[in-house]
mmCIF file of C-alpha atoms in Angstrom:
data_model
loop_
_atom_site.group_PDB
_atom_site.id
_atom_site.type_symbol
_atom_site.label_atom_id
_atom_site.label_comp_id
_atom_site.label_asym_id
_atom_site.label_seq_id
_atom_site.Cartn_x
_atom_site.Cartn_y
_atom_site.Cartn_z
ATOM 1 C CA MET A 1 12.668 -6.675 -98.046
ATOM 2 C CA VAL A 2 15.987 -8.796 -96.587
ATOM 3 C CA LYS A 3 16.413 -9.527 -92.817
ATOM 4 C CA VAL A 4 20.128 -9.933 -92.493
ATOM 5 C CA TYR A 5 21.817 -10.732 -89.015
ATOM 6 C CA TYR A 6 25.267 -9.429 -88.378
ATOM 7 C CA LEU A 7 27.437 -11.167 -85.791
ATOM 8 C CA PHE A 8 30.276 -9.336 -84.992
ATOM 9 C CA ASP A 9 32.936 -7.924 -82.212
ATOM 10 C CA PRO A 10 34.265 -4.698 -81.816
ATOM 11 C CA LEU A 11 37.532 -5.949 -81.159
ATOM 12 C CA CYS A 12 37.778 -8.721 -84.150
ATOM 13 C CA GLY A 13 40.267 -7.809 -86.561
ATOM 14 C CA TRP A 14 38.310 -9.392 -89.541
ATOM 15 C CA CYS A 15 35.360 -7.537 -88.601
ATOM 16 C CA TYR A 16 37.321 -4.382 -88.825
ATOM 17 C CA GLY A 17 38.465 -5.691 -92.442
ATOM 18 C CA ALA A 18 35.006 -6.167 -93.028
ATOM 19 C CA THR A 19 33.517 -2.414 -92.526
ATOM 20 C CA PRO A 20 33.467 -1.364 -96.391
ATOM 21 C CA LEU A 21 31.076 -4.519 -97.063
ATOM 22 C CA ILE A 22 29.298 -3.823 -94.045
ATOM 23 C CA ASP A 23 28.531 -0.032 -95.227
ATOM 24 C CA VAL A 24 27.888 -1.500 -98.561
ATOM 25 C CA LEU A 25 25.225 -3.959 -96.828
ATOM 26 C CA VAL A 26 23.692 -1.411 -94.878
ATOM 27 C CA ASN A 27 23.484 1.175 -97.906
ATOM 28 C CA THR A 28 21.838 -1.257 -100.419
ATOM 29 C CA THR A 29 18.204 -0.720 -100.717
ATOM 30 C CA GLY A 30 16.117 -3.973 -99.598
ATOM 31 C CA PHE A 31 18.218 -5.087 -96.789
ATOM 32 C CA GLU A 32 17.460 -4.571 -93.079
ATOM 33 C CA VAL A 33 20.393 -5.266 -91.035
ATOM 34 C CA ALA A 34 20.419 -6.112 -87.492
ATOM 35 C CA PHE A 35 23.694 -5.957 -85.570
ATOM 36 C CA HIS A 36 24.518 -8.650 -83.120
ATOM 37 C CA PRO A 37 27.359 -8.349 -80.906
ATOM 38 C CA GLY A 38 29.075 -11.407 -79.553
ATOM 39 C CA GLY A 39 31.550 -10.713 -76.846
ATOM 40 C CA MET A 40 34.486 -11.982 -78.094
ATOM 41 C CA ILE A 41 37.222 -10.653 -75.523
ATOM 42 C CA PRO A 42 36.176 -10.610 -72.047
ATOM 43 C CA ARG A 43 38.678 -8.056 -69.923
ATOM 44 C CA LEU A 44 42.008 -9.323 -70.740
ATOM 45 C CA PRO A 45 45.807 -8.373 -70.352
ATOM 46 C CA ILE A 46 47.715 -9.496 -73.482
ATOM 47 C CA GLU A 47 50.944 -11.185 -72.684
ATOM 48 C CA PRO A 48 53.909 -9.704 -74.636
ATOM 49 C CA ALA A 49 54.634 -13.465 -76.165
ATOM 50 C CA PHE A 50 51.345 -13.198 -77.740
ATOM 51 C CA ARG A 51 51.378 -9.435 -78.959
ATOM 52 C CA GLN A 52 53.602 -10.578 -82.265
ATOM 53 C CA HIS A 53 51.342 -13.147 -83.183
ATOM 54 C CA ILE A 54 48.317 -9.705 -83.170
ATOM 55 C CA LEU A 55 50.376 -7.964 -85.795
ATOM 56 C CA GLN A 56 51.172 -10.882 -87.744
ATOM 57 C CA ALA A 57 47.456 -11.365 -88.041
ATOM 58 C CA ASP A 58 46.559 -7.908 -88.603
ATOM 59 C CA ASP A 59 49.137 -7.867 -91.833
ATOM 60 C CA ARG A 60 47.263 -10.558 -93.138
ATOM 61 C CA ILE A 61 43.964 -8.539 -92.839
ATOM 62 C CA ALA A 62 45.438 -5.443 -94.117
ATOM 63 C CA SER A 63 46.437 -7.162 -96.893
ATOM 64 C CA GLU A 64 43.571 -9.302 -97.879
ATOM 65 C CA THR A 65 41.143 -6.323 -97.181
ATOM 66 C CA HIS A 66 43.327 -3.162 -97.792
ATOM 67 C CA MET A 67 42.222 -1.398 -94.409
ATOM 68 C CA PRO A 68 44.868 0.642 -92.512
ATOM 69 C CA PHE A 69 46.339 -0.273 -88.979
ATOM 70 C CA GLY A 70 47.836 2.854 -87.692
ATOM 71 C CA GLN A 71 51.145 3.251 -86.202
ATOM 72 C CA VAL A 72 50.008 4.504 -83.202
ATOM 73 C CA TYR A 73 48.299 1.141 -82.930
ATOM 74 C CA LYS A 74 50.800 -1.034 -83.937
ATOM 75 C CA ASP A 75 53.279 0.832 -81.419
ATOM 76 C CA ARG A 76 51.240 0.226 -78.078
ATOM 77 C CA VAL A 77 50.788 -3.378 -79.249
ATOM 78 C CA LEU A 78 54.268 -3.791 -79.427
ATOM 79 C CA SER A 79 55.338 -1.571 -76.523
ATOM 80 C CA LYS A 80 56.162 -2.731 -72.830
ATOM 81 C CA ASP A 81 53.160 -0.963 -71.457
ATOM 82 C CA GLU A 82 49.842 -2.983 -70.277
ATOM 83 C CA LEU A 83 48.181 -4.172 -73.051
ATOM 84 C CA ILE A 84 44.143 -4.860 -72.104
ATOM 85 C CA LEU A 85 41.704 -5.562 -74.929
ATOM 86 C CA ASP A 86 37.689 -5.550 -73.415
ATOM 87 C CA SER A 87 35.051 -6.664 -76.072
ATOM 88 C CA TYR A 88 32.589 -6.290 -73.217
ATOM 89 C CA LEU A 89 33.166 -2.495 -72.448
ATOM 90 C CA THR A 90 33.538 -1.566 -75.991
ATOM 91 C CA THR A 91 30.237 -3.332 -76.662
ATOM 92 C CA ARG A 92 28.582 -1.543 -73.986
ATOM 93 C CA ALA A 93 29.875 1.412 -75.591
ATOM 94 C CA PHE A 94 28.359 0.283 -79.184
ATOM 95 C CA LEU A 95 24.964 -0.222 -77.492
ATOM 96 C CA VAL A 96 24.902 3.084 -75.722
ATOM 97 C CA GLY A 97 25.662 4.977 -78.976
ATOM 98 C CA VAL A 98 23.323 3.178 -80.863
ATOM 99 C CA ASP A 99 20.506 4.075 -78.085
ATOM 100 C CA MET A 100 21.402 7.604 -78.714
ATOM 101 C CA GLY A 101 20.566 7.667 -82.202
ATOM 102 C CA ILE A 102 23.913 6.981 -83.931
ATOM 103 C CA ALA A 103 23.620 4.448 -86.710
ATOM 104 C CA PRO A 104 24.867 1.060 -85.866
ATOM 105 C CA HIS A 105 27.313 0.648 -88.995
ATOM 106 C CA VAL A 106 28.454 4.119 -87.802
ATOM 107 C CA MET A 107 29.129 3.637 -83.985
ATOM 108 C CA LEU A 108 30.972 0.086 -84.714
ATOM 109 C CA LYS A 109 33.261 2.009 -87.577
ATOM 110 C CA SER A 110 34.063 4.465 -85.011
ATOM 111 C CA ILE A 111 35.222 2.110 -82.043
ATOM 112 C CA GLN A 112 37.012 0.025 -84.761
ATOM 113 C CA GLN A 113 38.803 3.303 -86.146
ATOM 114 C CA ALA A 114 39.764 4.562 -82.375
ATOM 115 C CA HIS A 115 41.308 1.003 -81.886
ATOM 116 C CA TYR A 116 42.830 -0.143 -84.851
ATOM 117 C CA VAL A 117 44.395 3.066 -86.333
ATOM 118 C CA ASN A 118 44.300 5.443 -83.364
ATOM 119 C CA GLY A 119 45.356 2.930 -80.482
ATOM 120 C CA ALA A 120 43.259 4.228 -78.153
ATOM 121 C CA LYS A 121 42.917 2.656 -75.042
ATOM 122 C CA LEU A 122 39.262 1.507 -74.841
ATOM 123 C CA ASP A 123 39.346 -0.456 -71.858
ATOM 124 C CA GLU A 124 39.076 2.804 -70.161
ATOM 125 C CA ILE A 125 36.170 4.506 -69.940
ATOM 126 C CA ALA A 126 37.923 7.960 -70.410
ATOM 127 C CA ALA A 127 38.618 6.873 -74.165
ATOM 128 C CA LEU A 128 35.404 5.651 -74.703
ATOM 129 C CA ARG A 129 34.064 9.208 -73.489
ATOM 130 C CA ASN A 130 36.439 11.218 -75.540
ATOM 131 C CA LEU A 131 35.132 8.747 -78.205
ATOM 132 C CA ALA A 132 31.531 9.846 -77.766
ATOM 133 C CA MET A 133 32.691 13.316 -77.488
ATOM 134 C CA SER A 134 34.099 13.094 -81.103
ATOM 135 C CA LEU A 135 30.288 11.976 -82.226
ATOM 136 C CA ALA A 136 29.205 15.036 -80.725
ATOM 137 C CA LEU A 137 26.852 13.227 -78.290
ATOM 138 C CA ASP A 138 25.494 14.545 -75.153
ATOM 139 C CA LEU A 139 28.039 13.664 -72.167
ATOM 140 C CA ASN A 140 25.699 13.386 -69.443
ATOM 141 C CA GLU A 141 23.325 11.316 -70.929
ATOM 142 C CA TRP A 142 26.223 8.991 -72.336
ATOM 143 C CA ASP A 143 27.789 8.706 -68.876
ATOM 144 C CA CYS A 144 24.287 7.553 -67.682
ATOM 145 C CA GLY A 145 24.043 5.203 -70.549
ATOM 146 C CA ILE A 146 27.541 3.722 -69.913
ATOM 147 C CA GLU A 147 26.629 3.284 -65.908
ATOM 148 C CA LEU A 148 23.789 1.528 -66.255
ATOM 149 C CA SER A 149 24.574 -0.178 -69.402
ATOM 150 C CA GLU A 150 25.684 -3.622 -67.817
ATOM 151 C CA PRO A 151 22.456 -5.564 -68.330
ATOM 152 C CA LYS A 152 21.805 -4.784 -71.451
ATOM 153 C CA LEU A 153 25.161 -5.937 -72.733
ATOM 154 C CA TYR A 154 24.646 -9.481 -71.204
ATOM 155 C CA GLN A 155 20.930 -9.289 -73.019
ATOM 156 C CA ALA A 156 22.780 -8.801 -76.441
ATOM 157 C CA LEU A 157 25.270 -11.162 -75.910
ATOM 158 C CA GLU A 158 22.921 -13.866 -74.864
ATOM 159 C CA ALA A 159 20.793 -13.081 -78.160
ATOM 160 C CA SER A 160 23.784 -13.424 -79.836
ATOM 161 C CA HIS A 161 25.007 -16.591 -78.781
ATOM 162 C CA THR A 162 21.381 -18.170 -79.137
ATOM 163 C CA LEU A 163 21.530 -17.287 -82.906
ATOM 164 C CA MET A 164 24.654 -18.444 -83.266
ATOM 165 C CA LYS A 165 24.235 -22.228 -81.487
ATOM 166 C CA GLU A 166 21.029 -22.084 -83.647
ATOM 167 C CA TYR A 167 22.545 -21.853 -86.595
ATOM 168 C CA GLU A 168 26.029 -23.367 -85.772
ATOM 169 C CA ILE A 169 28.339 -20.291 -86.179
ATOM 170 C CA SER A 170 31.419 -20.214 -84.322
ATOM 171 C CA GLY A 171 33.331 -16.869 -85.587
ATOM 172 C CA TYR A 172 33.234 -13.447 -86.369
ATOM 173 C CA PRO A 173 32.090 -11.877 -88.861
ATOM 174 C CA SER A 174 29.193 -13.595 -89.894
ATOM 175 C CA VAL A 175 26.363 -12.839 -91.945
ATOM 176 C CA ILE A 176 22.833 -14.652 -92.038
ATOM 177 C CA ALA A 177 19.845 -13.886 -94.312
ATOM 178 C CA GLU A 178 16.310 -14.589 -94.617
ATOM 179 C CA ILE A 179 16.079 -15.467 -98.282
ATOM 180 C CA GLY A 180 12.049 -16.099 -98.658
ATOM 181 C CA ASP A 181 11.250 -19.300 -96.191
ATOM 182 C CA GLU A 182 15.221 -20.096 -96.048
ATOM 183 C CA LEU A 183 18.177 -19.030 -93.812
ATOM 184 C CA LYS A 184 21.525 -18.285 -95.890
ATOM 185 C CA ARG A 185 24.829 -17.818 -94.689
ATOM 186 C CA LEU A 186 26.237 -15.183 -97.189
ATOM 187 C CA PRO A 187 30.315 -15.830 -97.646
ATOM 188 C CA ILE A 188 31.507 -12.454 -96.761
ATOM 189 C CA SER A 189 35.113 -13.479 -96.286
ATOM 190 C CA ALA A 190 35.196 -14.420 -99.902
ATOM 191 C CA TYR A 191 34.834 -10.416 -100.875
ATOM 192 C CA TYR A 192 37.453 -9.182 -98.405
ATOM 193 C CA GLY A 193 38.813 -6.088 -100.469
ATOM 194 C CA ASN A 194 36.052 -6.747 -103.327
ATOM 195 C CA VAL A 195 33.374 -4.336 -102.711
ATOM 196 C CA PRO A 196 32.186 -4.230 -106.304
ATOM 197 C CA GLY A 197 32.201 -8.117 -106.291
ATOM 198 C CA TRP A 198 30.512 -8.065 -102.972
ATOM 199 C CA GLU A 199 27.702 -5.291 -104.887
ATOM 200 C CA ALA A 200 27.056 -7.847 -107.264
ATOM 201 C CA TYR A 201 26.480 -10.588 -104.941
ATOM 202 C CA LEU A 202 24.005 -8.689 -102.699
ATOM 203 C CA LYS A 203 22.097 -7.301 -105.854
ATOM 204 C CA GLN A 204 21.365 -10.934 -106.918
ATOM 205 C CA LEU A 205 20.324 -11.835 -103.642
ATOM 206 C CA LYS A 206 17.134 -9.520 -103.811
#
């Protein structure tokens, strides 16, 4: 069994673009994937001047990865309404969902789709609660989990940052695999939009 560490952020566009590759990794026999959230964006209002830059980056991600960005999301970024991004709250939702039995890659994908396709306001507890409802989670348990999730968030971020410092990693997404007695950084960005190539690459690692 090859142990793999996936360093990600729920609001990282390139992590969203890597979704098909992570799905393959998780579902390939012989790999055990541990998800490590990084906390890329503490709650942050996005200034109007920076929003066009976001959409330009999204266009590049869409071009290279073939992942869709919804019109509702684009309209929200371009609107004059307040736009707040909050990796910490979405990571808390990720951790609670996993604790409640949702597979990590499924929970992450649900958050990413809610943000990048549906344009949900994931800086709001109510929007994340709607996401939990869509996953058929018990809402009383969800509410309690979210309320108590902050200490676990900081534990998870500390573990991720320690791992990143140890292996000199500075960006997301990053994938590290234990191959025999060695640690190898997998070139996931080289396979954006190329699922068959990624499948072949993983096969030769085992």
